[in-house]
mmCIF file of C-alpha atoms in Angstrom:
data_model
loop_
_atom_site.group_PDB
_atom_site.id
_atom_site.type_symbol
_atom_site.label_atom_id
_atom_site.label_comp_id
_atom_site.label_asym_id
_atom_site.label_seq_id
_atom_site.Cartn_x
_atom_site.Cartn_y
_atom_site.Cartn_z
ATOM 1 C CA MET R 1 19.083 -21.520 35.698
ATOM 2 C CA GLU R 2 21.004 -23.497 33.094
ATOM 3 C CA LYS R 3 18.333 -22.704 30.507
ATOM 4 C CA VAL R 4 18.653 -18.992 31.207
ATOM 5 C CA LYS R 5 22.430 -19.163 30.809
ATOM 6 C CA THR R 6 22.053 -21.076 27.537
ATOM 7 C CA ALA R 7 19.543 -18.547 26.229
ATOM 8 C CA ASN R 8 21.866 -15.683 27.167
ATOM 9 C CA LYS R 9 24.774 -17.327 25.392
ATOM 10 C CA GLU R 10 22.650 -17.862 22.259
ATOM 11 C CA SER R 11 21.473 -14.247 22.334
ATOM 12 C CA GLN R 12 25.099 -13.106 22.469
ATOM 13 C CA SER R 13 26.163 -15.314 19.563
ATOM 14 C CA PRO R 14 25.825 -13.672 16.104
ATOM 15 C CA LEU R 15 25.502 -17.061 14.402
ATOM 16 C CA SER R 16 22.763 -18.204 16.768
ATOM 17 C CA PHE R 17 20.897 -14.942 16.332
ATOM 18 C CA LEU R 18 21.168 -15.194 12.541
ATOM 19 C CA LYS R 19 19.991 -18.810 12.566
ATOM 20 C CA ASN R 20 16.998 -18.059 14.783
ATOM 21 C CA LEU R 21 16.092 -14.987 12.768
ATOM 22 C CA LEU R 22 16.169 -16.925 9.487
ATOM 23 C CA ILE R 23 14.088 -19.717 10.995
ATOM 24 C CA ALA R 24 11.528 -17.216 12.264
ATOM 25 C CA ARG R 25 11.368 -15.219 9.031
ATOM 26 C CA TRP R 26 11.961 -17.862 6.336
ATOM 27 C CA ARG R 27 8.444 -17.558 4.924
ATOM 28 C CA SER R 28 8.773 -13.798 4.440
ATOM 29 C CA LEU R 29 12.222 -14.200 2.919
ATOM 30 C CA LEU R 30 10.994 -16.886 0.528
ATOM 31 C CA LEU R 31 8.065 -14.704 -0.497
ATOM 32 C CA LEU R 32 10.446 -11.799 -0.993
ATOM 33 C CA LEU R 33 12.635 -13.920 -3.277
ATOM 34 C CA ILE R 34 9.909 -15.611 -5.319
ATOM 35 C CA GLY R 35 7.254 -12.917 -5.220
ATOM 36 C CA VAL R 36 9.319 -9.744 -5.504
ATOM 37 C CA TYR R 37 12.915 -10.272 -6.618
ATOM 38 C CA LEU R 38 12.381 -12.871 -9.354
ATOM 39 C CA PRO R 39 9.432 -11.048 -11.030
ATOM 40 C CA LEU R 40 11.241 -7.701 -10.959
ATOM 41 C CA GLN R 41 14.456 -9.313 -12.238
ATOM 42 C CA THR R 42 12.500 -10.848 -15.122
ATOM 43 C CA PHE R 43 10.928 -7.469 -15.872
ATOM 44 C CA GLU R 44 14.371 -5.858 -15.901
ATOM 45 C CA ILE R 45 15.730 -8.445 -18.338
ATOM 46 C CA LEU R 46 12.756 -7.987 -20.663
ATOM 47 C CA THR R 47 13.109 -4.206 -20.490
ATOM 48 C CA VAL R 48 16.793 -4.316 -21.417
ATOM 49 C CA LYS R 49 16.231 -6.776 -24.275
ATOM 50 C CA ILE R 50 13.398 -4.731 -25.751
ATOM 51 C CA TRP R 51 15.309 -1.479 -25.295
ATOM 52 C CA GLN R 52 18.075 -3.022 -27.373
ATOM 53 C CA ASN R 53 15.688 -4.497 -29.944
ATOM 54 C CA GLN R 54 12.249 -2.907 -30.392
ATOM 55 C CA ALA R 55 11.253 -5.737 -32.725
ATOM 56 C CA GLY R 56 10.994 -7.950 -29.683
ATOM 57 C CA LEU R 57 12.301 -11.299 -28.520
ATOM 58 C CA PRO R 58 12.740 -14.321 -30.827
ATOM 59 C CA TRP R 59 9.553 -15.983 -29.586
ATOM 60 C CA ASP R 60 7.296 -12.924 -29.833
ATOM 61 C CA VAL R 61 6.280 -13.155 -33.485
ATOM 62 C CA PRO R 62 5.965 -16.992 -33.723
ATOM 63 C CA ILE R 63 3.586 -17.049 -30.741
ATOM 64 C CA LEU R 64 1.475 -14.233 -32.206
ATOM 65 C CA LEU R 65 1.245 -15.938 -35.603
ATOM 66 C CA ALA R 66 0.332 -19.272 -34.001
ATOM 67 C CA ILE R 67 -2.508 -17.650 -32.034
ATOM 68 C CA HIS R 68 -3.678 -15.702 -35.092
ATOM 69 C CA SER R 69 -3.910 -18.940 -37.090
ATOM 70 C CA THR R 70 -6.863 -19.978 -34.886
ATOM 71 C CA ALA R 71 -8.895 -16.858 -35.759
ATOM 72 C CA ASN R 72 -12.615 -17.294 -36.488
ATOM 73 C CA PRO R 73 -15.748 -15.114 -36.057
ATOM 74 C CA GLN R 74 -16.732 -16.674 -32.718
ATOM 75 C CA LEU R 75 -13.307 -16.082 -31.197
ATOM 76 C CA ASP R 76 -13.344 -12.537 -32.601
ATOM 77 C CA VAL R 77 -16.423 -11.725 -30.537
ATOM 78 C CA LEU R 78 -14.978 -13.405 -27.434
ATOM 79 C CA ALA R 79 -11.659 -11.567 -27.743
ATOM 80 C CA VAL R 80 -13.269 -8.138 -28.162
ATOM 81 C CA THR R 81 -15.568 -8.808 -25.192
ATOM 82 C CA LEU R 82 -12.672 -9.870 -22.977
ATOM 83 C CA ALA R 83 -10.655 -6.836 -24.069
ATOM 84 C CA THR R 84 -13.501 -4.595 -22.925
ATOM 85 C CA ILE R 85 -13.865 -6.444 -19.610
ATOM 86 C CA GLY R 86 -10.132 -6.217 -19.015
ATOM 87 C CA LEU R 87 -9.868 -2.473 -19.597
ATOM 88 C CA PRO R 88 -8.243 -0.555 -16.725
ATOM 89 C CA TRP R 89 -11.312 1.711 -16.707
ATOM 90 C CA THR R 90 -13.482 -1.357 -16.063
ATOM 91 C CA ALA R 91 -11.471 -2.248 -12.953
ATOM 92 C CA ILE R 92 -11.899 1.213 -11.428
ATOM 93 C CA PRO R 93 -15.611 0.779 -10.489
ATOM 94 C CA ILE R 94 -14.831 -2.661 -9.016
ATOM 95 C CA LEU R 95 -11.952 -1.369 -6.916
ATOM 96 C CA GLY R 96 -13.987 1.722 -6.026
ATOM 97 C CA ALA R 97 -16.832 -0.411 -4.696
ATOM 98 C CA ILE R 98 -14.423 -2.508 -2.641
ATOM 99 C CA ALA R 99 -12.744 0.640 -1.329
ATOM 100 C CA LEU R 100 -16.128 2.026 -0.266
ATOM 101 C CA ILE R 101 -16.949 -1.184 1.612
ATOM 102 C CA LEU R 102 -13.570 -1.099 3.362
ATOM 103 C CA LEU R 103 -14.117 2.561 4.231
ATOM 104 C CA LEU R 104 -17.540 1.877 5.740
ATOM 105 C CA GLN R 105 -16.119 -1.067 7.702
ATOM 106 C CA LYS R 106 -13.209 1.121 8.871
ATOM 107 C CA ARG R 107 -10.690 -1.399 7.608
ATOM 108 C CA TRP R 108 -7.900 1.146 7.221
ATOM 109 C CA ARG R 109 -5.069 -1.302 6.607
ATOM 110 C CA SER R 110 -6.879 -3.104 3.798
ATOM 111 C CA LEU R 111 -8.017 0.188 2.281
ATOM 112 C CA THR R 112 -4.450 1.529 2.354
ATOM 113 C CA TYR R 113 -3.216 -1.587 0.584
ATOM 114 C CA LEU R 114 -5.896 -1.369 -2.098
ATOM 115 C CA LEU R 115 -5.191 2.293 -2.851
ATOM 116 C CA THR R 116 -1.408 1.921 -2.802
ATOM 117 C CA ALA R 117 -1.326 -1.210 -4.959
ATOM 118 C CA SER R 118 -3.808 0.029 -7.567
ATOM 119 C CA LEU R 119 -2.537 3.610 -7.896
ATOM 120 C CA GLY R 120 1.068 2.429 -7.937
ATOM 121 C CA SER R 121 0.289 -0.036 -10.720
ATOM 122 C CA ILE R 122 -1.200 2.743 -12.858
ATOM 123 C CA ILE R 123 1.805 5.002 -12.300
ATOM 124 C CA ILE R 124 4.274 2.220 -13.120
ATOM 125 C CA ASN R 125 2.431 1.334 -16.319
ATOM 126 C CA ARG R 126 2.173 4.892 -17.619
ATOM 127 C CA THR R 127 5.794 5.652 -16.748
ATOM 128 C CA ALA R 128 7.137 2.497 -18.381
ATOM 129 C CA LYS R 129 5.111 3.067 -21.560
ATOM 130 C CA GLU R 130 6.403 6.614 -21.924
ATOM 131 C CA LEU R 131 9.989 5.580 -21.286
ATOM 132 C CA MET R 132 10.006 2.547 -23.597
ATOM 133 C CA HIS R 133 7.920 3.927 -26.512
ATOM 134 C CA ARG R 134 7.407 0.443 -27.902
ATOM 135 C CA VAL R 135 5.000 0.366 -30.843
ATOM 136 C CA ARG R 136 2.237 -2.195 -31.210
ATOM 137 C CA PRO R 137 2.651 -5.274 -33.445
ATOM 138 C CA GLN R 138 1.816 -4.687 -37.109
ATOM 139 C CA LEU R 139 1.553 -8.289 -38.291
ATOM 140 C CA TRP R 140 -2.091 -8.035 -39.418
ATOM 141 C CA GLN R 141 -5.003 -5.616 -39.302
ATOM 142 C CA SER R 142 -6.487 -5.883 -35.818
ATOM 143 C CA ILE R 143 -10.262 -5.851 -35.348
ATOM 144 C CA ALA R 144 -9.714 -3.768 -32.174
ATOM 145 C CA PRO R 145 -6.648 -1.604 -32.889
ATOM 146 C CA GLU R 146 -4.804 0.377 -30.218
ATOM 147 C CA SER R 147 -2.803 3.572 -30.671
ATOM 148 C CA SER R 148 -0.922 3.867 -27.357
ATOM 149 C CA PHE R 149 2.478 2.364 -26.609
ATOM 150 C CA ALA R 150 2.652 -1.372 -25.966
ATOM 151 C CA PHE R 151 5.194 -2.092 -23.211
ATOM 152 C CA PRO R 152 4.129 -3.207 -20.655
ATOM 153 C CA SER R 153 0.538 -4.294 -21.255
ATOM 154 C CA ALA R 154 -1.956 -2.270 -19.218
ATOM 155 C CA HIS R 155 -4.513 -5.073 -19.525
ATOM 156 C CA ALA R 156 -2.020 -7.597 -18.116
ATOM 157 C CA MET R 157 -1.044 -5.304 -15.252
ATOM 158 C CA THR R 158 -4.657 -4.471 -14.412
ATOM 159 C CA SER R 159 -5.707 -8.134 -14.300
ATOM 160 C CA ILE R 160 -2.824 -9.175 -12.050
ATOM 161 C CA THR R 161 -3.255 -6.164 -9.758
ATOM 162 C CA LEU R 162 -7.000 -6.746 -9.377
ATOM 163 C CA VAL R 163 -6.623 -10.446 -8.617
ATOM 164 C CA ALA R 164 -3.699 -9.853 -6.218
ATOM 165 C CA ILE R 165 -5.674 -7.252 -4.275
ATOM 166 C CA LEU R 166 -8.665 -9.580 -3.953
ATOM 167 C CA LEU R 167 -6.406 -12.445 -2.858
ATOM 168 C CA PHE R 168 -4.629 -10.473 -0.159
ATOM 169 C CA LEU R 169 -7.855 -8.942 1.155
ATOM 170 C CA THR R 170 -9.442 -12.411 1.479
ATOM 171 C CA TRP R 171 -6.300 -14.255 2.574
ATOM 172 C CA ALA R 172 -7.699 -15.019 6.043
ATOM 173 C CA SER R 173 -10.841 -16.623 4.617
ATOM 174 C CA SER R 174 -11.698 -19.565 2.362
ATOM 175 C CA TRP R 175 -12.694 -17.098 -0.363
ATOM 176 C CA ARG R 176 -9.041 -16.853 -1.377
ATOM 177 C CA TRP R 177 -9.237 -20.210 -3.164
ATOM 178 C CA LEU R 178 -12.162 -19.027 -5.253
ATOM 179 C CA PHE R 179 -10.341 -15.841 -6.218
ATOM 180 C CA LEU R 180 -7.149 -17.799 -6.899
ATOM 181 C CA ILE R 181 -8.821 -20.248 -9.296
ATOM 182 C CA PHE R 182 -11.113 -17.858 -11.150
ATOM 183 C CA GLY R 183 -8.568 -15.057 -10.928
ATOM 184 C CA SER R 184 -5.962 -17.208 -12.661
ATOM 185 C CA LEU R 185 -8.403 -18.050 -15.446
ATOM 186 C CA TYR R 186 -9.269 -14.363 -15.776
ATOM 187 C CA VAL R 187 -5.617 -13.321 -16.049
ATOM 188 C CA ILE R 188 -4.923 -15.945 -18.725
ATOM 189 C CA ALA R 189 -8.069 -15.042 -20.672
ATOM 190 C CA ILE R 190 -7.178 -11.345 -20.720
ATOM 191 C CA ALA R 191 -3.642 -12.135 -21.896
ATOM 192 C CA TRP R 192 -4.979 -14.401 -24.647
ATOM 193 C CA CYS R 193 -7.362 -11.762 -25.987
ATOM 194 C CA ARG R 194 -4.581 -9.182 -26.278
ATOM 195 C CA LEU R 195 -2.431 -11.609 -28.251
ATOM 196 C CA TYR R 196 -5.366 -12.821 -30.338
ATOM 197 C CA LEU R 197 -6.218 -9.242 -31.305
ATOM 198 C CA GLY R 198 -2.598 -8.653 -32.267
ATOM 199 C CA VAL R 199 -2.203 -5.520 -30.146
ATOM 200 C CA HIS R 200 0.543 -6.848 -27.865
ATOM 201 C CA PHE R 201 3.669 -8.944 -28.112
ATOM 202 C CA PRO R 202 3.913 -11.833 -25.619
ATOM 203 C CA SER R 203 6.833 -10.013 -23.974
ATOM 204 C CA ASP R 204 4.483 -7.064 -23.271
ATOM 205 C CA ILE R 205 2.146 -9.417 -21.427
ATOM 206 C CA LEU R 206 4.922 -11.165 -19.503
ATOM 207 C CA ALA R 207 6.469 -7.840 -18.491
ATOM 208 C CA GLY R 208 3.089 -6.593 -17.249
ATOM 209 C CA TRP R 209 2.589 -9.727 -15.197
ATOM 210 C CA MET R 210 6.036 -9.598 -13.640
ATOM 211 C CA VAL R 211 6.115 -5.954 -12.617
ATOM 212 C CA SER R 212 2.574 -6.150 -11.203
ATOM 213 C CA LEU R 213 3.410 -9.259 -9.181
ATOM 214 C CA GLY R 214 6.548 -7.677 -7.805
ATOM 215 C CA TRP R 215 4.714 -4.465 -6.909
ATOM 216 C CA THR R 216 1.560 -5.926 -5.332
ATOM 217 C CA ILE R 217 3.443 -8.558 -3.327
ATOM 218 C CA GLY R 218 6.109 -6.056 -2.268
ATOM 219 C CA VAL R 219 3.466 -3.604 -1.031
ATOM 220 C CA SER R 220 1.709 -6.419 0.831
ATOM 221 C CA LEU R 221 4.917 -7.253 2.721
ATOM 222 C CA ILE R 222 5.050 -3.654 3.977
ATOM 223 C CA ILE R 223 1.363 -2.911 4.670
ATOM 224 C CA ARG R 224 0.491 -6.529 5.527
ATOM 225 C CA PRO R 225 -3.245 -6.606 4.767
ATOM 226 C CA TYR R 226 -3.255 -10.380 5.251
ATOM 227 C CA THR R 227 -2.689 -9.936 9.005
ATOM 228 C CA THR R 228 -6.394 -9.126 9.293
ATOM 229 C CA LYS R 229 -8.328 -11.752 11.209
ATOM 230 C CA ALA R 230 -11.988 -12.607 10.813
ATOM 231 C CA LYS R 231 -14.462 -10.459 12.723
ATOM 232 C CA SER R 232 -15.532 -11.718 16.111
ATOM 233 C CA LEU R 233 -19.111 -12.756 16.790
ATOM 234 C CA ASP R 234 -19.844 -9.515 18.638
ATOM 235 C CA GLY R 235 -19.002 -7.539 15.515
ATOM 236 C CA ASP R 236 -15.852 -5.870 16.848
ATOM 237 C CA ARG R 237 -13.406 -4.835 14.178
ATOM 238 C CA PRO R 238 -9.970 -6.478 14.115
ATOM 239 C CA LYS R 239 -7.478 -4.341 16.041
ATOM 240 C CA ASP R 240 -4.847 -4.710 13.327
ATOM 241 C CA GLU R 241 -7.207 -2.930 10.916
ATOM 242 C CA THR R 242 -7.833 0.112 13.113
ATOM 243 C CA SER R 243 -4.466 0.581 14.806
ATOM 244 C CA LEU R 244 -0.778 0.292 14.049
ATOM 245 C CA LEU R 245 1.115 -2.905 14.746
ATOM 246 C CA PRO R 246 3.712 -2.719 17.572
ATOM 247 C CA GLU R 247 6.669 -2.582 15.174
ATOM 248 C CA GLU R 248 4.968 0.154 13.124
ATOM 249 C CA ARG R 249 4.316 2.243 16.229
ATOM 250 C CA LYS R 250 7.944 1.778 17.271
ATOM 251 C CA LEU R 251 9.225 3.033 13.912
ATOM 252 C CA ILE R 252 7.130 6.200 14.189
ATOM 253 C CA THR R 253 8.334 6.781 17.740
ATOM 254 C CA GLU R 254 11.975 6.412 16.690
ATOM 255 C CA GLU R 255 11.517 8.932 13.888
#
């Protein structure tokens, strides 16, 4: 009886409710801060600085020149190859194949996340490029020149978006560590090739990383593809992939 009274008192206390809520949701709040707010805040700062000065930030040119000083024929071939692998058009067949698998497995939640994250990333990139109109670096004659606008880097955004999607879709399995390690190397390699070829400023790359991180993590907090559990031995599909979660059903009912 005393426990019930204590629980009722705590439920009536705003401070107790706030404390319990923060304790229960601290992981989501931390992810929201580190994974969404900080990346988007960094992207905003970069956007404002570049809007004020199209020439870029103080460290843009020195980093480009330092990377260019390592140029040699072998690295030329590697950079051009990586640039081709990292093209947004190259990611489409990969994401399409994954989407088809998710469709056949009737994993609606994961499929919704994949489509929302990837299509949103494309829209953000195209919109930002058209609004910023930042020209490409002209420090030397590139062996793989580009004619479109530079900010933010489409290659950087595509690499982060692809890796983030794979990570969230495999979050409930041990595969996530493989995608995390090799995905990180892939993201860095793509960024290096764009700088090596002289077609992006470092701030273009950083901006692409930040806005993609903020977007993909933010979408994951809403759609929650990582709630998916492994399939049971009898082959039944996870319920959270084929039906709405209780809080989602409640929101629809209220509307």
